Amino acid sequence: MKQLAAYPLLVQHKQRLEQQTLCKLFAQQPNRFDRYTRSAAGWTLDYSKNRLDDPALNELIRLAGQADISGQRDALFRGEEINNTEQRPALHTALRSNTSTPLEIDGEDIRPLIRAAQQQMQRLCEEIHGGRWLGYSGKPIKDVVNIGIGGSFLGPKVVIQGLQPYQHSSVKVHFIANIDPSDMQETLNRVDPATTLFIVASKSFGTQETICNASACRAWLQGAGVEDGDLSKHFLAITANAPKAIEFGIAGDNILPMWDWVGGRYSLWSTIGLPIALGIGYDNFQQLLDGARSMDEHFCEAPLADNMPVLLGMLGVWYQNFWHARSHGLLCYSYYLRSFVDHIQQLDMESNGKSVNRHGATLDYRSGAIIWGGEGCNGQHAYHQLLHLGNQFTPVDFILPLNCHYPERQAQHCILVANAFSQSQALMQGKPGAQARAELERQGLDTSAVETLLPHKIMPGNRPSNTLVADRLTPHSLGALLALYEHKVFVQAMVWDINPFDQWGVELGKQLSDTLHERLQHPGATADQDSSSNGLIKLYHRALDV
Ligand code: F6P
């Protein structure tokens, strides 16, 4: 990135803009909102409250051009081997495409494979919703429990939660992800073995947490009297490793395919989305795909300067690389989006948490930000203090639907919207010394008390934010929002010249966990680890009194 011609010019723009405040930029450009707002796929992005003016923004877009964002994007959609460390394409966009133009991977057109898998999902939805899929005792399925972790959990969960008002009346979807047995037990306590269907969702079918939970759930069914021959009435698998699912004991007909060319954190659009389709109905799942496709089309067609994923991505680059931000907050003013940040954390941090470029050379610039956030207004009563008065530079995105799902509650929803808008205004405007002083004086404080309190009351402001709004949260708009962030992450990866589609960093912990598990199971085992690990193992043994 540093060798691109726009880079040094952006360093200069940053130095110039440091002397500017957002309020002054607004005063100089009365039409700033109109100028710095773009809409696509049902979402409007207001990026006017950023520390940018036209010259800096133009240079940032030039940086995107010099990083060949358009060429790389086209290569992504064409199915080139963009995941170079695993020698495979990343074709999540094909899952929501409606074209039938052949797309060949290793000589095979993947469009019919996708269609067949979607038909299989649709058939399952019809059978289960129609009460025709029966459990071992002949009763229809009422609860679906998805057993999966990471991308085989977070995407489906954010959609099921996000679209709760669309929930299908005949089944309820639950998730078991963590190896913590309490996660599983609390779910099992709520469901009946006779009417529960488990989906074992694992691309690799080798993830410790998932296989361990799936085995325990199978034992739970057996404990409830389910004969081995009836287990297939209670288990589906979604995997790219069918032989392992069969080895586990899942009937071949009950296995839905996944493919190497879909990354786990990009997989909610695939068969991994089955719990979504079961939870909100297949038509709504299709709407979700349609929304994502609308954003794909915008990403592919809009000029870089008008392109929402490019703008979001480049604003992130602007703050990470030129303003030395370390984190990026996602503030969702929507109860339904309360887990949005969990999914985007995996999407962004597993994709862009890299220290070397695609060719293995160490980066001499910052890559992926720490993504954090939560649900507004709750965050205002927790961490917003740091956003307003802390001494870290922390850009944030406000995300909200403007309409409440329940029209009779719109008046209260209006207060929620006012809070979101006022937080972004407060971050921008701050509270200058004169205003803070006048407020204290109006309270009747004497001069010395005013001087003592004043430094605590001044808010510097000038803190940037984006605001993303949609008329309402629907399957279509949620699909578009999720695709927007996928493409934002991709844009940044291309500027940073990294491969966003591998995740080698999670491997070491998995390997070490096996060794430590072994030591924890054997009290007499040699204390052959580092002293901290040995000490912690001893504490475990003492707690269990062994
Ligand atoms: O934690 C690493 C990871 O490979 C994620 O990328 C993935 O989403 C998750 O584990 C689950 O993997 P699988 O679907 O293969 O069980």
XYZ file of N, CA and C in Angstrom, residues 56-162:
321
model
N -9.177 15.175 -0.080
C -8.726 13.955 0.621
C -9.537 12.746 0.155
N -10.845 12.938 0.011
C -11.692 11.823 -0.416
C -11.298 11.362 -1.818
N -11.057 12.325 -2.699
C -10.655 11.959 -4.071
C -9.362 11.150 -4.058
N -8.454 11.533 -3.177
C -7.167 10.830 -3.110
C -7.371 9.413 -2.553
N -8.279 9.307 -1.583
C -8.572 7.994 -1.001
C -9.162 7.063 -2.070
N -10.020 7.627 -2.898
C -10.609 6.818 -3.974
C -9.531 6.478 -5.007
N -8.599 7.411 -5.211
C -7.482 7.096 -6.133
C -6.650 5.940 -5.575
N -6.463 5.927 -4.251
C -5.719 4.814 -3.623
C -6.433 3.488 -3.919
N -7.761 3.522 -3.816
C -8.540 2.301 -4.116
C -8.311 1.893 -5.575
N -8.304 2.861 -6.457
C -8.070 2.570 -7.878
C -6.677 1.998 -8.093
N -5.689 2.594 -7.434
C -4.310 2.114 -7.602
C -4.133 0.711 -7.025
N -4.953 0.373 -6.018
C -4.899 -1.004 -5.467
C -5.701 -1.962 -6.349
N -6.223 -1.451 -7.441
C -6.991 -2.246 -8.417
C -8.186 -2.953 -7.784
N -8.935 -2.200 -7.015
C -10.117 -2.787 -6.368
C -11.062 -3.374 -7.419
N -11.268 -2.649 -8.528
C -12.228 -3.153 -9.530
C -11.747 -4.477 -10.125
N -10.476 -4.537 -10.464
C -9.926 -5.757 -11.069
C -9.997 -6.933 -10.100
N -9.657 -6.669 -8.832
C -9.654 -7.741 -7.825
C -11.088 -8.210 -7.552
N -12.009 -7.230 -7.511
C -13.429 -7.568 -7.306
C -13.920 -8.464 -8.445
N -13.563 -8.099 -9.675
C -14.020 -8.914 -10.807
C -13.426 -10.323 -10.725
N -12.170 -10.401 -10.283
C -11.526 -11.719 -10.144
C -12.249 -12.548 -9.084
N -12.666 -11.879 -8.012
C -13.417 -12.566 -6.944
C -14.707 -13.163 -7.504
N -15.472 -12.330 -8.207
C -16.768 -12.784 -8.732
C -16.589 -13.831 -9.836
N -15.465 -13.748 -10.569
C -15.216 -14.718 -11.658
C -14.791 -16.076 -11.128
N -14.429 -16.111 -9.840
C -14.035 -17.388 -9.262
C -12.559 -17.702 -9.438
N -11.735 -16.644 -9.548
C -10.289 -16.911 -9.619
C -9.771 -17.347 -8.248
N -8.595 -17.944 -8.248
C -8.053 -18.509 -7.007
C -7.522 -17.414 -6.096
N -8.462 -16.630 -5.578
C -8.103 -15.431 -4.817
C -7.576 -15.810 -3.427
N -8.000 -16.991 -2.931
C -7.478 -17.513 -1.667
C -6.213 -18.294 -2.009
N -5.106 -17.551 -2.136
C -3.901 -18.164 -2.709
C -3.221 -19.145 -1.768
N -3.379 -18.989 -0.435
C -2.683 -19.919 0.468
C -3.426 -21.257 0.563
N -4.679 -21.279 0.140
C -5.410 -22.552 0.142
C -5.799 -22.965 -1.279
N -5.237 -22.241 -2.243
C -5.451 -22.505 -3.683
C -6.920 -22.743 -4.023
N -7.759 -21.759 -3.679
C -9.177 -21.908 -4.039
C -9.836 -20.542 -4.207
N -10.913 -20.534 -4.955
C -11.662 -19.274 -5.070
C -12.520 -19.048 -3.820
N -13.136 -17.899 -3.747
C -14.059 -17.589 -2.646
C -15.350 -17.136 -3.322
N -16.299 -18.058 -3.422
C -17.450 -17.780 -4.291
C -18.782 -17.674 -3.555
N -18.757 -17.024 -2.392
C -20.023 -16.822 -1.672
C -21.012 -16.016 -2.518
N -20.492 -15.157 -3.395
C -21.404 -14.333 -4.208
C -22.188 -15.212 -5.198
N -21.604 -16.347 -5.613
C -22.316 -17.233 -6.550
C -23.560 -17.822 -5.891
N -23.536 -17.930 -4.564
C -24.666 -18.540 -3.848
C -25.911 -17.676 -3.908
N -25.720 -16.396 -4.162
C -26.902 -15.511 -4.195
C -27.116 -14.926 -5.588
N -26.353 -15.402 -6.542
C -26.496 -14.908 -7.907
C -27.715 -15.568 -8.556
N -28.352 -14.863 -9.490
C -29.498 -15.502 -10.165
C -29.203 -15.763 -11.641
N -27.936 -15.674 -12.015
C -27.606 -15.949 -13.411
C -27.383 -17.452 -13.617
N -27.630 -17.899 -14.835
C -27.361 -19.326 -15.086
C -26.120 -19.485 -15.970
N -25.448 -18.355 -16.263
C -24.199 -18.439 -17.032
C -23.234 -19.365 -16.290
N -22.719 -20.398 -16.956
C -21.872 -21.358 -16.238
C -20.687 -20.702 -15.517
N -20.391 -21.225 -14.346
C -19.242 -20.759 -13.562
C -18.470 -22.016 -13.182
N -17.336 -22.219 -13.837
C -16.636 -23.498 -13.671
C -15.537 -23.432 -12.625
N -15.558 -24.417 -11.752
C -14.463 -24.600 -10.797
C -13.921 -25.992 -11.054
N -12.620 -26.080 -11.349
C -11.994 -27.368 -11.687
C -12.794 -28.114 -12.751
N -13.254 -27.388 -13.759
C -13.944 -28.007 -14.877
C -15.410 -28.328 -14.629
N -15.926 -27.989 -13.445
C -17.327 -28.304 -13.154
C -18.121 -27.015 -12.963
N -19.273 -26.944 -13.634
C -20.148 -25.782 -13.473
C -20.822 -25.864 -12.101
N -20.585 -24.861 -11.266
C -21.119 -24.948 -9.892
C -22.561 -24.456 -9.780
N -23.084 -23.819 -10.843
C -24.469 -23.301 -10.739
C -25.478 -24.430 -10.470
N -25.419 -25.554 -11.216
C -26.387 -26.630 -10.930
C -26.216 -27.194 -9.514
N -24.971 -27.215 -9.009
C -24.758 -27.735 -7.646
C -25.475 -26.848 -6.635
N -25.357 -25.531 -6.847
C -25.998 -24.583 -5.923
C -27.516 -24.744 -5.998
N -28.014 -24.832 -7.235
C -29.476 -24.960 -7.407
C -29.995 -26.236 -6.730
N -29.270 -27.328 -6.939
C -29.716 -28.606 -6.353
C -29.720 -28.521 -4.824
N -28.693 -27.895 -4.263
C -28.633 -27.768 -2.794
C -29.779 -26.898 -2.291
N -30.083 -25.833 -3.044
C -31.191 -24.963 -2.621
C -32.517 -25.708 -2.705
N -32.655 -26.549 -3.737
C -33.901 -27.338 -3.850
C -34.027 -28.308 -2.677
N -32.879 -28.891 -2.300
C -32.885 -29.813 -1.161
C -33.314 -29.075 0.117
N -32.799 -27.838 0.284
C -33.177 -27.021 1.451
C -34.681 -26.728 1.427
N -35.149 -26.377 0.232
C -36.568 -26.019 0.095
C -37.464 -27.217 0.433
N -37.043 -28.387 -0.069
C -37.836 -29.605 0.200
C -37.886 -29.887 1.705
N -36.730 -29.727 2.349
C -36.685 -29.976 3.795
C -37.597 -29.006 4.534
N -37.587 -27.755 4.090
C -38.462 -26.748 4.727
C -39.920 -27.164 4.572
N -40.276 -27.590 3.358
C -41.682 -27.977 3.117
C -42.076 -29.154 4.012
N -41.155 -30.142 4.072
C -41.465 -31.339 4.865
C -41.596 -31.022 6.350
N -40.637 -30.211 6.832
C -40.619 -29.942 8.278
C -41.744 -28.974 8.641
N -41.894 -27.913 7.868
C -42.980 -26.957 8.166
C -44.355 -27.603 7.976
N -44.421 -28.516 7.026
C -45.709 -29.171 6.750
C -46.023 -30.287 7.747
N -45.112 -30.494 8.719
C -45.366 -31.511 9.740
C -45.198 -32.923 9.208
N -44.513 -33.056 8.053
C -44.365 -34.399 7.463
C -43.061 -35.087 7.887
N -42.131 -34.335 8.442
C -40.901 -34.962 8.959
C -41.194 -35.369 10.397
N -41.189 -36.673 10.629
C -41.594 -37.162 11.953
C -40.404 -37.699 12.744
N -40.429 -37.465 14.027
C -39.398 -37.998 14.913
C -39.657 -39.462 15.223
N -38.840 -40.049 16.104
C -38.895 -41.496 16.328
C -40.262 -41.969 16.842
N -40.988 -41.075 17.524
C -42.270 -41.530 18.078
C -43.439 -41.138 17.189
N -43.128 -40.631 15.987
C -44.196 -40.303 15.039
C -44.721 -38.880 15.161
N -44.098 -38.081 16.053
C -44.566 -36.694 16.208
C -43.790 -35.769 15.278
N -44.415 -34.693 14.766
C -43.686 -33.754 13.897
C -42.637 -32.939 14.672
N -41.680 -32.419 13.913
C -40.569 -31.650 14.505
C -41.057 -30.266 14.923
N -40.685 -29.880 16.157
C -41.057 -28.548 16.657
C -39.825 -27.684 16.907
N -38.700 -28.335 17.228
C -37.478 -27.585 17.541
C -36.338 -28.060 16.668
N -35.592 -27.093 16.127
C -34.408 -27.403 15.324
C -33.209 -26.854 16.086
N -32.230 -27.729 16.345
C -31.048 -27.292 17.089
C -29.850 -27.346 16.152
N -29.277 -26.185 15.866
C -28.099 -26.120 15.003
C -26.857 -26.283 15.872
N -26.048 -27.299 15.562
C -24.795 -27.504 16.291
C -23.671 -27.093 15.349
N -23.025 -25.997 15.649
C -21.939 -25.503 14.788
C -21.303 -24.310 15.464
N -20.129 -23.927 15.008
C -19.412 -22.818 15.652
C -18.776 -21.943 14.578
N -18.363 -20.743 14.960
C -17.749 -19.821 13.988
C -18.749 -19.499 12.901
N -18.325 -19.625 11.660
C -19.203 -19.305 10.545
C -20.396 -20.245 10.435
N -20.283 -21.406 11.053
C -21.396 -22.354 11.011
C -22.398 -22.055 12.118
N -22.255 -20.900 12.728
C -23.129 -20.488 13.832
C -23.495 -18.997 13.740
N -22.458 -18.149 13.622
C -22.684 -16.711 13.828
C -23.583 -16.082 12.770
N -23.369 -16.461 11.497
C -24.195 -15.899 10.429
C -25.654 -16.298 10.603
N -25.932 -17.640 10.694
C -27.315 -18.047 10.932
C -27.923 -17.392 12.170
N -27.121 -17.257 13.233
C -27.685 -16.684 14.465
C -28.071 -15.221 14.262
N -27.203 -14.446 13.605
C -27.502 -13.026 13.447
C -28.756 -12.854 12.588
N -28.960 -13.739 11.635
C -30.148 -13.611 10.779
C -31.407 -14.057 11.528
N -31.313 -15.167 12.236
C -32.490 -15.640 12.992
C -32.920 -14.587 14.015
N -31.919 -14.019 14.693
C -32.240 -12.969 15.673
C -32.759 -11.714 14.975
N -32.092 -11.356 13.884
C -32.429 -10.119 13.176
C -33.828 -10.163 12.582
